[in-house]
CSV table of C-alpha atoms in Angstrom, one decimal:
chain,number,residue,atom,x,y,z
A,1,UNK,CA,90.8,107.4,95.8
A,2,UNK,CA,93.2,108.8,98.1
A,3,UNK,CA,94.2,107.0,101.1
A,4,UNK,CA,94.2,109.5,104.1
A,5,UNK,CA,96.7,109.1,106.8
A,6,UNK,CA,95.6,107.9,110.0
A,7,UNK,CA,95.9,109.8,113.3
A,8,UNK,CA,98.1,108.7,116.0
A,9,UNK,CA,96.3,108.8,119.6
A,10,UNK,CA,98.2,111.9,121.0
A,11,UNK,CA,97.4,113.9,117.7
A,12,UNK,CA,93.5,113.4,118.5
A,13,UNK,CA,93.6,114.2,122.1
A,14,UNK,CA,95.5,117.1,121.2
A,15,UNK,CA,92.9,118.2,118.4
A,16,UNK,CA,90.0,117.6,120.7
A,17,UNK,CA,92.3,120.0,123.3
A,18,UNK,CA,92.9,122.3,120.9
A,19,UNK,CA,88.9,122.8,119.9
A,20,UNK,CA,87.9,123.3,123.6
A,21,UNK,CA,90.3,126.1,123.3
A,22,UNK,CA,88.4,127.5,120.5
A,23,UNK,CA,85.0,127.3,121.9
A,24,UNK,CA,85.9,128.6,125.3
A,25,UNK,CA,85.6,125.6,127.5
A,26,UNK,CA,89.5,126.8,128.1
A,27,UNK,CA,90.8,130.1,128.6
A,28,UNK,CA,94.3,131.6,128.9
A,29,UNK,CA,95.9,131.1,131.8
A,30,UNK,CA,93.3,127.9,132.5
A,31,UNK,CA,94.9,125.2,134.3
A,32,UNK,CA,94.9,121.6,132.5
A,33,UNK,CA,93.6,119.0,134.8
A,34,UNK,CA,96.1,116.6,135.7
A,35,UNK,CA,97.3,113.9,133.4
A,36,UNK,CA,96.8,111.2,135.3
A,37,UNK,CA,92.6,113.0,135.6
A,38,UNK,CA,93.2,113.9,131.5
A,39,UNK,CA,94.1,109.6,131.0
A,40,UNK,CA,91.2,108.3,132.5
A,41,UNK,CA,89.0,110.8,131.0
A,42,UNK,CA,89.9,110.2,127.0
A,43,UNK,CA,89.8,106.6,128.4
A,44,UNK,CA,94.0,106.3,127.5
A,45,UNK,CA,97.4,106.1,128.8
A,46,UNK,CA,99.6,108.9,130.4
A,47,UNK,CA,102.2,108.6,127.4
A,48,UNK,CA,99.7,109.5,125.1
A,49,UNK,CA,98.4,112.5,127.5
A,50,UNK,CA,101.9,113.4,128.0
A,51,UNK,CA,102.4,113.6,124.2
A,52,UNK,CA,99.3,115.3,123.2
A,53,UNK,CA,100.5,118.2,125.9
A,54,UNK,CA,104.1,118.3,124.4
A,55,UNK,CA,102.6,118.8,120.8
A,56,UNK,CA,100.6,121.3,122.3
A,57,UNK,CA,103.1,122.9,124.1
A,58,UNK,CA,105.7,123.0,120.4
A,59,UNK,CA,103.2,125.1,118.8
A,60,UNK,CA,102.4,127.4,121.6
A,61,UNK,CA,99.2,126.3,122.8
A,62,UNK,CA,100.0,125.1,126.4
A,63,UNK,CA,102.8,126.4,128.7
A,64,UNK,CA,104.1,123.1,131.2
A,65,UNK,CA,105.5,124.4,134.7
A,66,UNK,CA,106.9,121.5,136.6
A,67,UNK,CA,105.3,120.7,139.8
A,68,UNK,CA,102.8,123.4,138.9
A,69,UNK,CA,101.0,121.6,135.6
A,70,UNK,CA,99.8,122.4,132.5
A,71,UNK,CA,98.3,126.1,131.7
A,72,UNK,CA,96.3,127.8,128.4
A,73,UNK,CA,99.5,130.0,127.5
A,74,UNK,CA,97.8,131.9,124.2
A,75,UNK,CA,95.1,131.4,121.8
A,76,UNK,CA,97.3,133.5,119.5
A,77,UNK,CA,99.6,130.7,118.8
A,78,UNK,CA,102.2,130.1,116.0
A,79,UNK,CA,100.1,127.2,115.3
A,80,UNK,CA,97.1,125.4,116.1
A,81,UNK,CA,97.5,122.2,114.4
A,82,UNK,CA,100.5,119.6,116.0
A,83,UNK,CA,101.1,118.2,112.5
A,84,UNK,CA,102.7,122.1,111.6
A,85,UNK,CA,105.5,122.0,114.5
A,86,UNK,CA,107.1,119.7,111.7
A,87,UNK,CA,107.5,122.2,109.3
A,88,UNK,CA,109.9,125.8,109.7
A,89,UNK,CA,109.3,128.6,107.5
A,90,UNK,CA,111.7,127.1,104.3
A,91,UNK,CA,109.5,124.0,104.7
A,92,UNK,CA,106.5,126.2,104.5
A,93,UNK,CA,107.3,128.4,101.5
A,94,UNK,CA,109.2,125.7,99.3
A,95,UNK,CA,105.3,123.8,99.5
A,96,UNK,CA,103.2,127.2,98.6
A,97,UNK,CA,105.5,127.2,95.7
A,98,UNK,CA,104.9,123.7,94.4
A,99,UNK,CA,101.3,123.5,95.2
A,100,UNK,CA,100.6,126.5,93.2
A,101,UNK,CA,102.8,125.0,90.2
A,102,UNK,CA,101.1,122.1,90.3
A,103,UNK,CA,97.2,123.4,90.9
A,104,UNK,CA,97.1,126.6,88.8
A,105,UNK,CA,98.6,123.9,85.7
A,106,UNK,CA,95.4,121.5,86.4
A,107,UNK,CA,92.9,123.7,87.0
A,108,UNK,CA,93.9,125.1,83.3
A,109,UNK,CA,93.5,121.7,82.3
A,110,UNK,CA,90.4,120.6,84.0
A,111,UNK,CA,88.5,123.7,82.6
A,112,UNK,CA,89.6,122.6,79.1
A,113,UNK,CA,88.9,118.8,79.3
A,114,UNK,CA,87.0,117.6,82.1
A,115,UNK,CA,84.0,115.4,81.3
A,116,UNK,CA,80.1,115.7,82.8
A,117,UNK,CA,81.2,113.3,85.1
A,118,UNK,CA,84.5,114.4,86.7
A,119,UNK,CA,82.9,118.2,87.2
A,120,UNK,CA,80.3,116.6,89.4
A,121,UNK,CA,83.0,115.0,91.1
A,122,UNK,CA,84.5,118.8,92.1
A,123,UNK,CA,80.9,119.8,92.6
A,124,UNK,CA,80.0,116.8,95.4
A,125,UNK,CA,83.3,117.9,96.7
A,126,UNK,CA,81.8,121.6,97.2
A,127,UNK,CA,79.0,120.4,98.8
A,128,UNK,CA,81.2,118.6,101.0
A,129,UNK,CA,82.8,121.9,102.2
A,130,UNK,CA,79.6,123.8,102.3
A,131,UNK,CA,78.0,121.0,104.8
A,132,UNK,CA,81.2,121.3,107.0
A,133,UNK,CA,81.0,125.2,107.1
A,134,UNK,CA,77.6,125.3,108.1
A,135,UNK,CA,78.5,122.3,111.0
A,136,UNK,CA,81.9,124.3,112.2
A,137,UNK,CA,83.5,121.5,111.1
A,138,UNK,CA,87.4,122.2,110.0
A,139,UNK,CA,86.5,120.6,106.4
A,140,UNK,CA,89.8,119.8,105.3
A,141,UNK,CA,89.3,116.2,103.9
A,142,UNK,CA,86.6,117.9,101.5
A,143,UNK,CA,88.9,120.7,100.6
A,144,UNK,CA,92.0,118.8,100.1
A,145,UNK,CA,89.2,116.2,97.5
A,146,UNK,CA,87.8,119.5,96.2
A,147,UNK,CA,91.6,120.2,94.6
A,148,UNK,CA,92.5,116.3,94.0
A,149,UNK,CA,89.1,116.2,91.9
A,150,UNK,CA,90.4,119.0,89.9
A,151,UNK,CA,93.7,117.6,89.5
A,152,UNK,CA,91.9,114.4,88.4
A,153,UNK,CA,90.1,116.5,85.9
A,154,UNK,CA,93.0,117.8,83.9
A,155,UNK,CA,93.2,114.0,82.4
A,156,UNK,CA,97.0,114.3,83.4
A,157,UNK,CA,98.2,111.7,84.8
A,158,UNK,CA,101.4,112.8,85.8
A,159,UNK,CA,100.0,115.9,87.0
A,160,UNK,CA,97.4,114.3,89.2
A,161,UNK,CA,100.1,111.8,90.1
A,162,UNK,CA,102.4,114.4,91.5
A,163,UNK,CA,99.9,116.8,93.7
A,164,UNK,CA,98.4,113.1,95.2
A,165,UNK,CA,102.4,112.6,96.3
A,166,UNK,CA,102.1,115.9,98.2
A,167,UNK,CA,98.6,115.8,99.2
A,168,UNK,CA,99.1,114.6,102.8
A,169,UNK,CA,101.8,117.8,103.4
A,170,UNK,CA,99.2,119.9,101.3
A,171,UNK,CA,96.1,118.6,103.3
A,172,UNK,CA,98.1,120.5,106.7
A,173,UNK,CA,98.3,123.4,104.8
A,174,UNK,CA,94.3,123.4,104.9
A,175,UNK,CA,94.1,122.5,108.0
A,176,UNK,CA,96.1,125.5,109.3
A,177,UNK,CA,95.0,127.7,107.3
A,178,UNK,CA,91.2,127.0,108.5
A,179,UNK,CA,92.1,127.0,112.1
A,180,UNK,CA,93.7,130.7,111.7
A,181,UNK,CA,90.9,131.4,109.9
A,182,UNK,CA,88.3,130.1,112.8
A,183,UNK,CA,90.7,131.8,115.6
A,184,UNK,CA,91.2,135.3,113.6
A,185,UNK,CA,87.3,137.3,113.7
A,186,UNK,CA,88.2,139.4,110.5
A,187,UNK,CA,88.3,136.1,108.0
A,188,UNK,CA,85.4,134.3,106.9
A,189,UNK,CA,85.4,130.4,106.5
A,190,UNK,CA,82.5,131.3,103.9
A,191,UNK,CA,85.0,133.3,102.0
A,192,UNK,CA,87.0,130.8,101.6
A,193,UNK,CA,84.1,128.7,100.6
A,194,UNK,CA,83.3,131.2,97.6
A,195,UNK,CA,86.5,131.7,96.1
A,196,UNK,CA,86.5,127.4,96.0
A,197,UNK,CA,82.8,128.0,94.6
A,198,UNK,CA,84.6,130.6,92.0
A,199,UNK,CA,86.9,128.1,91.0
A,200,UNK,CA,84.7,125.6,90.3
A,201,UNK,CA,82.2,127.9,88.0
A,202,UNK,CA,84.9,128.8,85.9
A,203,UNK,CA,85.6,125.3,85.1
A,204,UNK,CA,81.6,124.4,84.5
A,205,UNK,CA,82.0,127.3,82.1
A,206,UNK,CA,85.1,126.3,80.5
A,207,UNK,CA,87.1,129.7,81.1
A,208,UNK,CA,90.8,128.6,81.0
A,209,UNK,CA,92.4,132.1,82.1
A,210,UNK,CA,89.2,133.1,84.7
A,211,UNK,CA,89.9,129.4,86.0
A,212,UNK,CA,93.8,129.8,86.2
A,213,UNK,CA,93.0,133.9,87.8
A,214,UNK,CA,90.8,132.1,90.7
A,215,UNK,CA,92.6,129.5,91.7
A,216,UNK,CA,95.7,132.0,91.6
A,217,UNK,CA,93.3,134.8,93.6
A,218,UNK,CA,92.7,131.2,96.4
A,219,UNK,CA,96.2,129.9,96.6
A,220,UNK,CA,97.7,133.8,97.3
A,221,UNK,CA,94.4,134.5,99.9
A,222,UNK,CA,95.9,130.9,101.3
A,223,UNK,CA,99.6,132.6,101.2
A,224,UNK,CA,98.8,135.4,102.8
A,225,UNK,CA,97.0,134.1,105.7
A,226,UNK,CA,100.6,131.6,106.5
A,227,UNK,CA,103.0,134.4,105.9
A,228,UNK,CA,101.3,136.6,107.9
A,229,UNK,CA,100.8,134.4,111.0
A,230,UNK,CA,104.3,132.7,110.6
A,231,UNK,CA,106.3,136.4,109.5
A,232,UNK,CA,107.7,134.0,106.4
């Protein structure tokens, strides 16, 4: 099992910030209450407020005028996750790269040796992400188990060993890539879901290279989305 990394305080106020930009509750050019009103309404200090508004403002989000406060500056950000003001463009290609090394390799293994048992795993996983889309949830902890089940399929140690060390930079990718995908009206979250659904038929079935072609088809729909919205 995979041991997910904990948020810290600011990235959760930030997160619950950022979705009340999605559905509306703020607009651009809204002004923030204050931070002092923001603190004793998430029940927490001004340092994490004053945090959670300086992660926002890194990736675009939120525009801070001294003596003025803090305003909706775009919902067409460079990013909508806080966790991606940590990576530039280099950062960003150099783990596409790896990730599709690693994940096209183990889905050609998985659809050659998984058991009964481990292709339940990747289907519970599915499910997972299906329940998320239908409750607008982001479903990134059931998409990043989706892949780690696969990788735990291939009966590689090594392999699975290796995507787990990245799995925590690879579970950001996800998220970002969902949030675009929630923000941008001509993607589908369901279309994501069915090229995962793909994937995982052609491994029921066994089908090495139609496994290896939809896992490559996901990873470059993934690629695409990132290089577009960051002009890698």
């Amino acid at each position: 099992m995979v041991k997910l990394e904990k948020k810290k305080l600011y990235e959760e106020i930030a997160e619950i910030i950022t979705e009340k930009i999605r559905e509306g509750t703020y607009k651009q050019g809204d002004k923030l209450p204050s931070i002092q009103a923001l603190a004793k309404a998430y029940g927490v200090g001004q340092a994490s407020i004053r945090e959670a508004l300086n992660a926002l403002r890194v990736v675009g989000l939120v525009e801070i005028k001294h003596g003025e406060g803090t305003f909706i500056k775009s919902i067409e950000a460079q990013s909508y996750t806080p966790e991606m003001a940590l990576y530039n463009k280099e950062d960003i290609k150099d783990l596409l790269e790896v990730r599709k090394v690693l994940e096209v390799g183990s889905v050609r293994a998985a659809a050659q040796n998984r058991s009964v048992a481990q292709l339940k795993k990747i289907n519970e996983a599915l499910l997972q992400m299906e329940l998320a889309m239908k409750n607008k949830e982001i479903g990134d902890d059931s998409d990043l188990m989706f892949h780690l089940a696969i990788a735990d399929a291939s009966n590689n140690k090594l392999l699975k060993h290796m995507l787990t060390e990245v799995s925590d930079k690879i579970k950001t990718i996800m998220k970002e890539t969902r949030q675009i995908w929630l923000f941008n009206e001509s993607k589908s979250i369901e279309k994501l879901f069915n090229e995962h659904t793909e994937i995982y038929e052609a491994i029921e079935s066994q089908n090495i290279n139609l496994s290896e072609e939809k896992m490559i088809k996901h990873l470059e729909e993934v690629e695409s989305v990132l290089i577009e919205h960051y002009k890698i």
